Amino acid sequence: MTFAISKTASQIAPFRVMKILAQAKALQAQGRDIIHMEIGEPDFASPSCVHQAAQNAAEQGLTHYTATLGLPALREKLAQFYDGFYHAKVNAEQLVITPGSSSALQLVLTAILNPGEQVLMADPTYPCNRQFVHLLHGEVYSVPVTADSQYQLTLDHLKQHWNPQIKAVMVASPANPTGTLIEQAELLKMAQFLAQRDTYFIVDEIYQGLVYERPAESILAHQNLPQNVVVINSFSKFFGMTGWRLGWCVVPEHLIDVLDRLGQNLYLSAPTLSQYGALAVLESDALTELEQRRQIFQQRRNRLYAAMQSAGFTLKTLPQGAFYLYWDVSEYTQDSERFCAALLQQTGVAITPGTDFGKEAGKSHVRLAYTNDRIEEAVQRIQGFVEQYR
Amino acid sequence: MTFAISKTASQIAPFRVMKILAQAKALQAQGRDIIHMEIGEPDFASPSCVHQAAQNAAEQGLTHYTATLGLPALREKLAQFYDGFYHAKVNAEQLVITPGSSSALQLVLTAILNPGEQVLMADPTYPCNRQFVHLLHGEVYSVPVTADSQYQLTLDHLKQHWNPQIKAVMVASPANPTGTLIEQAELLKMAQFLAQRDTYFIVDEIYQGLVYERPAESILAHQNLPQNVVVINSFSKFFGMTGWRLGWCVVPEHLIDVLDRLGQNLYLSAPTLSQYGALAVLESDALTELEQRRQIFQQRRNRLYAAMQSAGFTLKTLPQGAFYLYWDVSEYTQDSERFCAALLQQTGVAITPGTDFGKEAGKSHVRLAYTNDRIEEAVQRIQGFVEQYR
Ligand SMILES: Cc1ncc(COP(=O)(O)O)c(C=O)c1O
Ligand SMILES: Cc1ncc(COP(=O)(O)O)c(C=O)c1O
């Protein structure tokens, strides 16, 4: 006898990257030399000051639940961080600490979305965003974007596609899988356009900090920002703390209470020692270490871009942030999953098919993550691999 | 201009205990001597072996995301733990590690519940269970239970209330807020009754281990358990690791894949260092320490029960597990919130109004948590307080 699963859950897509990762690990176990460029997290461990702070807190017995909205000291410190790092004035009250930005995304969408309402987002996009909306019985309104707009939504897209069913628009800058940015002036205009239409604007800044050739920027630095803007962020990427599962969102005041009530029920509180660890990672010593890591990522991006160009590959964008290069492989294939599987099998280079991120262009794009230092070697192997398609 | 929140989110109830806790802390800050009996977590810090194991893992750089279903080593070790501790044969594959059992509850309900379907549970119950169902647009079918059945659901309740709209039944043994158990023979009959009706049976064993005068027991020890049984558990309570946010569920095989896909989207993975910490807390040394703590809770329960009886209070159940006493205060009040607020204000004893846990009896019941050692003093203060109601 077997018992039914829910209709919505049965339709939730798995991550293709997990399949690639599992296959890559299986090959590795067989003794194959694998270059991991599929993994969406820094290869560095978290800064040692984080471990130290967590250990100190544990020794003091600080291992209980915290307030659902987060440790007051951490919310304060993050507010100061916004001031120093982003020149943004944020009230500590508006900072809601969550178990990873994954939970922040879930919480915010749950707080605002009614069944049947739409959320507009780019195709390609961070895959979970679509699934959060499905789980809330909302509708994903996907707008295909191309290299013409750096694979990002623009004000023009909003003007063209906005309709009264749209409750929220989601963007990420820098974005996953493309590493591209939206300029601040454009972001602000988008926020204002949506505010006039009673529509939320969810800006995922989880890769902020990891930007190249320009300072890190937050939409929160704008004065008189309308009350429809929600910013998502995390200690995972720039701060290198993925496994600590700690994120946050910055929300307009009218959302604080509802997020508190939702968090009380959905997860009680974010991991306590991670919160103490995060207090340390916001100190200037740690920030210096993170700046060095940022420079390493920048060098890797430059190396990857240069190597791809020397190999004769056409690159349509220069990613300005995160640690991803989104590569149009339409001249070789319209089946990126098969392309990635064959690449892994034949060369040991693991990359992610675009189908994780979107329907439209997903089949003809792949994502390379420079979360691995063997960049030139990987590109060489890829170059050999694509010969068979010419 | 203010932007709308969703209908469902606006109806999510906050925890009253949080209000009591905040008031208690405010009074404490004013210099008042507060006895905290509102808090639903062990007052002990997590065992030091957990801190040590987490620190070792951090030093080895093991701070990245883990597999969504959890570290394979932890799933293996938990399977062994079931064998040794509960004499239950569980396949490691069926063990899904989650960020707190809160996430396990959310994941499982999301995996099985369609909008409009019902989940049957007792009134009183753990408050989040109702909210998880509301968030999924399901319906809560509440069955008022009394001291006659130890405030627990029975097979008879199921026979009386089951209908085809019911997709799942939720119980907890020991339960929050009552500390009472369901006997294993009864549990098994309930599971079988529901299996014949295509209905899931979600058994929350998060307070297992913390049981008195009898060995810890899991429904999983039964052979030939039907495939509708899902067990929820956590490192929070018995293992004293609340702030580490780590739980798990044991699920029939047909649910593993859907839980994996849901977890990949909802939270990516459970906190990594918590998982390494958990590996240590399952070792025999730690289990010895936890057994000592269990004995302390048992002594406290005995002291609380004895002190309440000497004070002339009527107690309808002897709690057999967890760290809660559920007390019928109907002879004093039909407004437990006001009762708890006045008790705190006048005597400094913080307890939780029953309204967190249920509508029916919530107004005439309160929950005392013996997560504090000043038991006799608390009861004395309560005794003085209720004089005014006689
Ligand atoms: C754009 C984006 N947002 C959010 C997340 C979630 O990360 P976390 O839950 O670790 O904060 C990710 C993870 O890859 C991401 O790429
Ligand atoms: C019966 C019950 N289940 C589940 C939980 C959730 O606990 P956690 O998420 O810490 O595992 C609690 C917490 O109080 C509880 O009382």
Short mmCIF file of C-alpha atoms in Angstrom, two decimals, chain B residues 53-389:
data_model
loop_
_atom_site.label_atom_id
_atom_site.label_comp_id
_atom_site.label_asym_id
_atom_site.label_seq_id
_atom_site.Cartn_x
_atom_site.Cartn_y
_atom_site.Cartn_z
CA ALA B 53 32.99 18.06 17.96
CA ALA B 54 31.67 21.18 16.26
CA GLN B 55 34.92 23.00 16.94
CA ASN B 56 36.97 20.11 15.54
CA ALA B 57 34.88 20.08 12.40
CA ALA B 58 35.27 23.84 12.01
CA GLU B 59 39.04 23.55 12.37
CA GLN B 60 39.02 20.98 9.60
CA GLY B 61 37.17 23.46 7.41
CA LEU B 62 33.95 21.46 7.38
CA THR B 63 31.77 24.55 7.16
CA HIS B 64 30.10 24.10 3.79
CA TYR B 65 26.58 23.02 2.86
CA THR B 66 25.93 19.32 3.41
CA ALA B 67 23.67 17.08 1.35
CA THR B 68 20.06 18.16 1.82
CA LEU B 69 19.06 14.87 3.44
CA GLY B 70 21.93 15.27 5.91
CA LEU B 71 25.47 13.97 6.46
CA PRO B 72 25.50 10.29 5.50
CA ALA B 73 27.53 9.53 8.63
CA LEU B 74 24.88 11.12 10.83
CA ARG B 75 22.05 9.26 9.14
CA GLU B 76 23.98 6.01 9.68
CA LYS B 77 24.71 6.82 13.29
CA LEU B 78 21.10 7.71 14.00
CA ALA B 79 20.03 4.40 12.50
CA GLN B 80 22.40 2.68 14.94
CA PHE B 81 21.03 4.80 17.76
CA TYR B 82 17.50 3.60 16.97
CA ASP B 83 18.75 0.07 17.19
CA GLY B 84 20.59 0.48 20.50
CA PHE B 85 18.27 2.91 22.28
CA TYR B 86 14.84 1.96 20.98
CA HIS B 87 15.43 -1.56 19.64
CA ALA B 88 14.04 -0.28 16.37
CA LYS B 89 15.34 -1.29 12.95
CA VAL B 90 15.50 1.79 10.80
CA ASN B 91 17.19 2.10 7.43
CA ALA B 92 19.58 5.09 7.31
CA GLU B 93 17.96 6.05 3.99
CA GLN B 94 14.68 6.71 5.78
CA LEU B 95 16.30 9.20 8.14
CA VAL B 96 15.99 12.76 6.89
CA ILE B 97 18.02 15.36 8.81
CA THR B 98 16.34 18.77 9.05
CA PRO B 99 17.06 22.21 10.56
CA GLY B 100 15.07 21.52 13.74
CA SER B 101 12.06 19.27 13.89
CA SER B 102 10.13 22.42 13.02
CA SER B 103 11.38 21.98 9.48
CA ALA B 104 10.61 18.26 9.57
CA LEU B 105 7.01 19.03 10.49
CA GLN B 106 6.77 21.63 7.73
CA LEU B 107 8.41 19.37 5.17
CA VAL B 108 6.26 16.35 5.89
CA LEU B 109 2.99 18.29 5.88
CA THR B 110 4.00 20.06 2.67
CA ALA B 111 4.78 16.71 1.10
CA ILE B 112 1.37 15.22 1.82
CA LEU B 113 -1.31 17.90 2.25
CA ASN B 114 -3.42 19.39 -0.52
CA PRO B 115 -5.39 22.60 0.07
CA GLY B 116 -8.74 21.90 1.70
CA GLU B 117 -7.66 18.57 3.16
CA GLN B 118 -7.87 18.06 6.90
CA VAL B 119 -5.33 17.23 9.58
CA LEU B 120 -6.74 15.82 12.77
CA MET B 121 -5.06 16.69 16.05
CA ALA B 122 -5.86 17.00 19.73
CA ASP B 123 -6.83 20.22 21.45
CA PRO B 124 -4.52 21.01 23.29
CA THR B 125 -1.59 20.53 20.92
CA TYR B 126 1.81 21.97 20.00
CA PRO B 127 0.71 25.32 18.55
CA CYS B 128 2.83 25.33 15.39
CA ASN B 129 1.10 22.22 14.07
CA ARG B 130 -2.10 24.16 13.51
CA GLN B 131 -0.21 26.97 11.81
CA PHE B 132 1.68 24.64 9.46
CA VAL B 133 -1.68 23.34 8.28
CA HIS B 134 -3.11 26.86 7.86
CA LEU B 135 -0.08 27.91 5.80
CA LEU B 136 -0.75 24.99 3.46
CA HIS B 137 -4.40 26.04 3.14
CA GLY B 138 -5.44 22.83 4.84
CA GLU B 139 -8.01 22.56 7.59
CA VAL B 140 -7.32 21.74 11.21
CA TYR B 141 -9.75 19.21 12.60
CA SER B 142 -9.38 19.69 16.36
CA VAL B 143 -10.61 17.05 18.76
CA PRO B 144 -10.98 18.30 22.32
CA VAL B 145 -9.36 15.87 24.72
CA THR B 146 -9.51 15.76 28.50
CA ALA B 147 -7.73 14.23 31.43
CA ASP B 148 -9.92 11.13 30.87
CA SER B 149 -7.61 10.15 28.01
CA GLN B 150 -4.52 11.79 29.51
CA TYR B 151 -5.21 14.70 27.16
CA GLN B 152 -4.27 12.41 24.27
CA LEU B 153 -6.04 11.11 21.20
CA THR B 154 -7.13 7.47 21.35
CA LEU B 155 -8.26 4.88 18.84
CA ASP B 156 -11.81 5.64 19.94
CA HIS B 157 -11.37 9.29 19.03
CA LEU B 158 -10.20 8.27 15.58
CA LYS B 159 -13.15 5.92 15.13
CA GLN B 160 -15.50 8.70 16.12
CA HIS B 161 -13.95 11.52 14.10
CA TRP B 162 -12.24 10.04 11.06
CA ASN B 163 -13.69 11.14 7.73
CA PRO B 164 -12.41 10.89 4.14
CA GLN B 165 -11.22 14.51 4.14
CA ILE B 166 -8.61 13.66 6.75
CA LYS B 167 -5.19 13.25 5.17
CA ALA B 168 -3.16 12.94 8.35
CA VAL B 169 -3.44 12.60 12.11
CA MET B 170 -0.81 14.20 14.34
CA VAL B 171 0.06 13.11 17.87
CA ALA B 172 2.99 13.72 20.19
CA SER B 173 4.14 11.30 22.87
CA PRO B 174 5.22 12.71 25.29
CA ALA B 175 3.15 15.74 24.39
CA ASN B 176 3.58 19.47 24.72
CA PRO B 177 1.83 20.99 26.79
CA THR B 178 0.71 17.99 28.83
CA GLY B 179 3.74 15.75 29.27
CA THR B 180 1.51 12.72 28.79
CA LEU B 181 2.11 9.60 26.70
CA ILE B 182 0.15 7.35 24.40
CA GLU B 183 0.76 3.68 25.18
CA GLN B 184 2.57 1.82 22.41
CA ALA B 185 -0.19 -0.73 21.92
CA GLU B 186 -2.70 2.06 21.39
CA LEU B 187 -0.34 3.91 19.02
CA LEU B 188 0.04 0.81 16.91
CA LYS B 189 -3.70 0.29 16.68
CA MET B 190 -4.15 3.91 15.70
CA ALA B 191 -1.50 3.54 12.99
CA GLN B 192 -3.22 0.46 11.60
CA PHE B 193 -6.67 2.00 11.71
CA LEU B 194 -5.39 4.99 9.74
CA ALA B 195 -3.38 2.89 7.29
CA GLN B 196 -6.56 1.10 6.30
CA ARG B 197 -8.05 4.50 5.52
CA ASP B 198 -5.14 5.85 3.46
CA THR B 199 -4.34 8.37 6.18
CA TYR B 200 -0.89 9.35 7.37
CA PHE B 201 0.00 9.12 11.05
CA ILE B 202 2.57 11.69 12.20
CA VAL B 203 4.05 10.77 15.55
CA ASP B 204 6.11 13.49 17.23
CA GLU B 205 8.67 11.80 19.50
CA ILE B 206 10.70 14.94 20.17
CA TYR B 207 10.29 14.46 23.93
CA GLN B 208 11.17 10.77 23.78
CA GLY B 209 14.13 9.98 25.95
CA LEU B 210 12.65 12.35 28.52
CA VAL B 211 10.25 9.80 30.00
CA TYR B 212 9.95 8.72 33.60
CA GLU B 213 9.46 5.34 35.26
CA ARG B 214 9.70 3.53 31.98
CA PRO B 215 12.15 3.10 29.13
CA ALA B 216 12.10 5.47 26.15
CA GLU B 217 9.99 3.98 23.40
CA SER B 218 9.53 4.63 19.70
CA ILE B 219 6.64 3.50 17.56
CA LEU B 220 9.36 2.43 15.12
CA ALA B 221 10.17 -0.55 17.33
CA HIS B 222 7.03 -2.29 16.08
CA GLN B 223 7.63 -4.75 13.33
CA ASN B 224 5.56 -4.53 10.17
CA LEU B 225 4.66 -0.94 10.85
CA PRO B 226 2.37 0.32 8.08
CA GLN B 227 3.81 2.74 5.53
CA ASN B 228 1.69 5.66 6.72
CA VAL B 229 3.76 6.31 9.84
CA VAL B 230 6.09 9.31 9.95
CA VAL B 231 8.13 9.91 13.08
CA ILE B 232 9.34 13.40 14.01
CA ASN B 233 12.28 13.91 16.34
CA SER B 234 14.89 16.49 17.26
CA PHE B 235 18.18 17.13 18.97
CA SER B 236 16.50 20.01 20.83
CA LYS B 237 14.97 18.53 23.95
CA PHE B 238 16.37 15.20 25.17
CA PHE B 239 19.76 16.02 23.64
CA GLY B 240 19.66 19.60 24.96
CA MET B 241 20.63 21.21 21.66
CA THR B 242 17.79 23.68 20.99
CA GLY B 243 19.97 26.50 19.63
CA TRP B 244 21.76 24.15 17.22
CA ARG B 245 18.57 23.80 15.18
CA LEU B 246 18.76 20.18 14.26
CA GLY B 247 15.99 17.64 13.95
CA TRP B 248 15.01 14.71 11.83
CA CYS B 249 12.15 12.59 10.62
CA VAL B 250 11.88 8.92 9.86
CA VAL B 251 9.75 8.40 6.82
CA PRO B 252 8.44 5.56 4.66
CA GLU B 253 10.53 5.09 1.54
CA HIS B 254 8.09 6.67 -0.87
CA LEU B 255 8.54 10.04 0.88
CA ILE B 256 12.34 10.27 0.77
CA ASP B 257 12.61 11.72 -2.72
CA VAL B 258 9.90 14.33 -2.26
CA LEU B 259 11.38 15.45 1.07
CA ASP B 260 14.77 15.76 -0.61
CA ARG B 261 13.33 17.99 -3.35
CA LEU B 262 11.41 20.10 -0.84
CA GLY B 263 14.43 20.51 1.41
CA GLN B 264 16.65 21.44 -1.54
CA ASN B 265 14.35 24.35 -2.20
CA LEU B 266 13.19 25.33 1.28
CA TYR B 267 16.47 25.29 3.22
CA LEU B 268 19.30 23.66 1.17
CA SER B 269 20.76 21.84 4.19
CA ALA B 270 20.68 21.67 7.98
CA PRO B 271 23.46 23.50 9.88
CA THR B 272 26.71 21.66 9.19
CA LEU B 273 28.52 22.03 12.52
CA SER B 274 25.34 21.04 14.33
CA GLN B 275 25.41 17.81 12.36
CA TYR B 276 28.99 17.15 13.42
CA GLY B 277 28.02 18.04 16.99
CA ALA B 278 25.14 15.58 16.81
CA LEU B 279 27.52 12.79 15.82
CA ALA B 280 29.20 13.29 19.21
CA VAL B 281 26.01 13.50 21.25
CA LEU B 282 25.03 10.03 20.03
CA GLU B 283 28.17 8.52 21.61
CA SER B 284 27.78 6.57 24.82
CA ASP B 285 29.58 9.13 27.04
CA ALA B 286 27.15 11.83 26.06
CA LEU B 287 24.21 9.48 26.49
CA THR B 288 25.35 8.84 30.06
CA GLU B 289 25.34 12.59 30.71
CA LEU B 290 21.89 12.89 29.16
CA GLU B 291 20.61 10.08 31.37
CA GLN B 292 21.75 12.09 34.40
CA ARG B 293 19.86 15.09 33.14
CA ARG B 294 16.81 12.96 32.56
CA GLN B 295 16.96 11.92 36.21
CA ILE B 296 17.13 15.56 37.25
CA PHE B 297 14.00 16.29 35.24
CA GLN B 298 12.32 13.30 36.83
CA GLN B 299 13.19 14.56 40.32
CA ARG B 300 11.89 17.98 39.42
CA ARG B 301 8.68 16.53 38.12
CA ASN B 302 8.26 14.63 41.37
CA ARG B 303 9.02 17.74 43.40
CA LEU B 304 6.62 19.87 41.37
CA TYR B 305 3.85 17.31 41.59
CA ALA B 306 4.36 16.88 45.35
CA ALA B 307 4.54 20.62 46.00
CA MET B 308 1.36 21.24 43.99
CA GLN B 309 -0.44 18.51 45.90
CA SER B 310 0.73 19.81 49.29
CA ALA B 311 -0.49 23.24 48.24
CA GLY B 312 -3.93 21.66 47.86
CA PHE B 313 -4.11 21.92 44.08
CA THR B 314 -6.01 19.30 42.12
CA LEU B 315 -3.85 17.62 39.48
CA LYS B 316 -5.65 15.51 36.95
CA THR B 317 -2.64 13.81 35.36
CA LEU B 318 0.82 12.79 36.42
CA PRO B 319 2.96 13.77 33.45
CA GLN B 320 5.11 10.85 32.37
CA GLY B 321 7.51 12.71 30.14
CA ALA B 322 8.82 16.00 28.72
CA PHE B 323 9.17 18.84 31.25
CA TYR B 324 5.64 20.18 31.42
CA LEU B 325 2.73 20.08 33.83
CA TYR B 326 -0.63 21.03 32.36
CA TRP B 327 -2.83 22.38 35.12
CA ASP B 328 -6.58 22.87 35.08
CA VAL B 329 -7.22 26.25 36.73
CA SER B 330 -10.93 26.38 35.98
CA GLU B 331 -11.75 26.71 39.64
CA TYR B 332 -9.96 30.08 39.61
CA THR B 333 -10.45 31.50 36.15
CA GLN B 334 -11.79 31.15 32.63
CA ASP B 335 -9.18 33.62 31.40
CA SER B 336 -5.81 31.92 31.57
CA GLU B 337 -4.03 34.80 29.82
CA ARG B 338 -5.12 37.27 32.44
CA PHE B 339 -4.36 34.71 35.17
CA CYS B 340 -0.77 34.25 33.92
CA ALA B 341 -0.25 37.97 33.47
CA ALA B 342 -1.43 38.69 37.02
CA LEU B 343 0.61 35.82 38.45
CA LEU B 344 3.73 37.18 36.79
CA GLN B 345 3.01 40.74 37.83
CA GLN B 346 2.20 39.92 41.45
CA THR B 347 4.61 37.07 42.20
CA GLY B 348 7.28 36.98 39.51
CA VAL B 349 6.41 33.42 38.47
CA ALA B 350 6.21 33.14 34.69
CA ILE B 351 4.01 30.34 33.27
CA THR B 352 2.23 29.89 29.93
CA PRO B 353 -1.51 30.32 29.34
CA GLY B 354 -3.25 27.30 27.80
CA THR B 355 -4.51 29.48 24.95
CA ASP B 356 -1.24 28.87 23.11
CA PHE B 357 -2.19 25.22 22.79
CA GLY B 358 -5.91 25.08 22.21
CA LYS B 359 -9.20 26.87 22.10
CA GLU B 360 -11.42 24.57 24.08
CA ALA B 361 -9.69 24.11 27.36
CA GLY B 362 -6.99 26.71 26.77
CA LYS B 363 -8.82 29.37 28.71
CA SER B 364 -8.99 27.25 31.83
CA HIS B 365 -5.55 25.62 31.70
CA VAL B 366 -1.95 26.74 32.12
CA ARG B 367 1.40 25.08 31.42
CA LEU B 368 4.19 24.95 34.00
CA ALA B 369 7.62 24.02 32.62
CA TYR B 370 10.05 22.57 35.13
CA THR B 371 12.98 23.95 33.19
CA ASN B 372 13.95 25.82 36.33
CA ASP B 373 15.05 24.43 39.65
CA ARG B 374 13.25 26.82 42.03
CA ILE B 375 10.20 24.62 42.10
CA GLU B 376 8.99 24.74 45.70
CA GLU B 377 9.42 28.47 45.84
CA ALA B 378 7.40 28.91 42.65
CA VAL B 379 4.57 26.76 44.00
CA GLN B 380 4.55 28.72 47.25
CA ARG B 381 4.18 31.96 45.34
CA ILE B 382 1.40 30.49 43.21
CA GLN B 383 -0.34 29.27 46.37
CA GLY B 384 -0.29 32.78 47.79
CA PHE B 385 -1.52 34.18 44.48
CA VAL B 386 -4.60 31.97 44.09
CA GLU B 387 -5.82 32.88 47.61
CA GLN B 388 -7.51 35.90 46.04
CA TYR B 389 -9.62 33.59 43.85
#
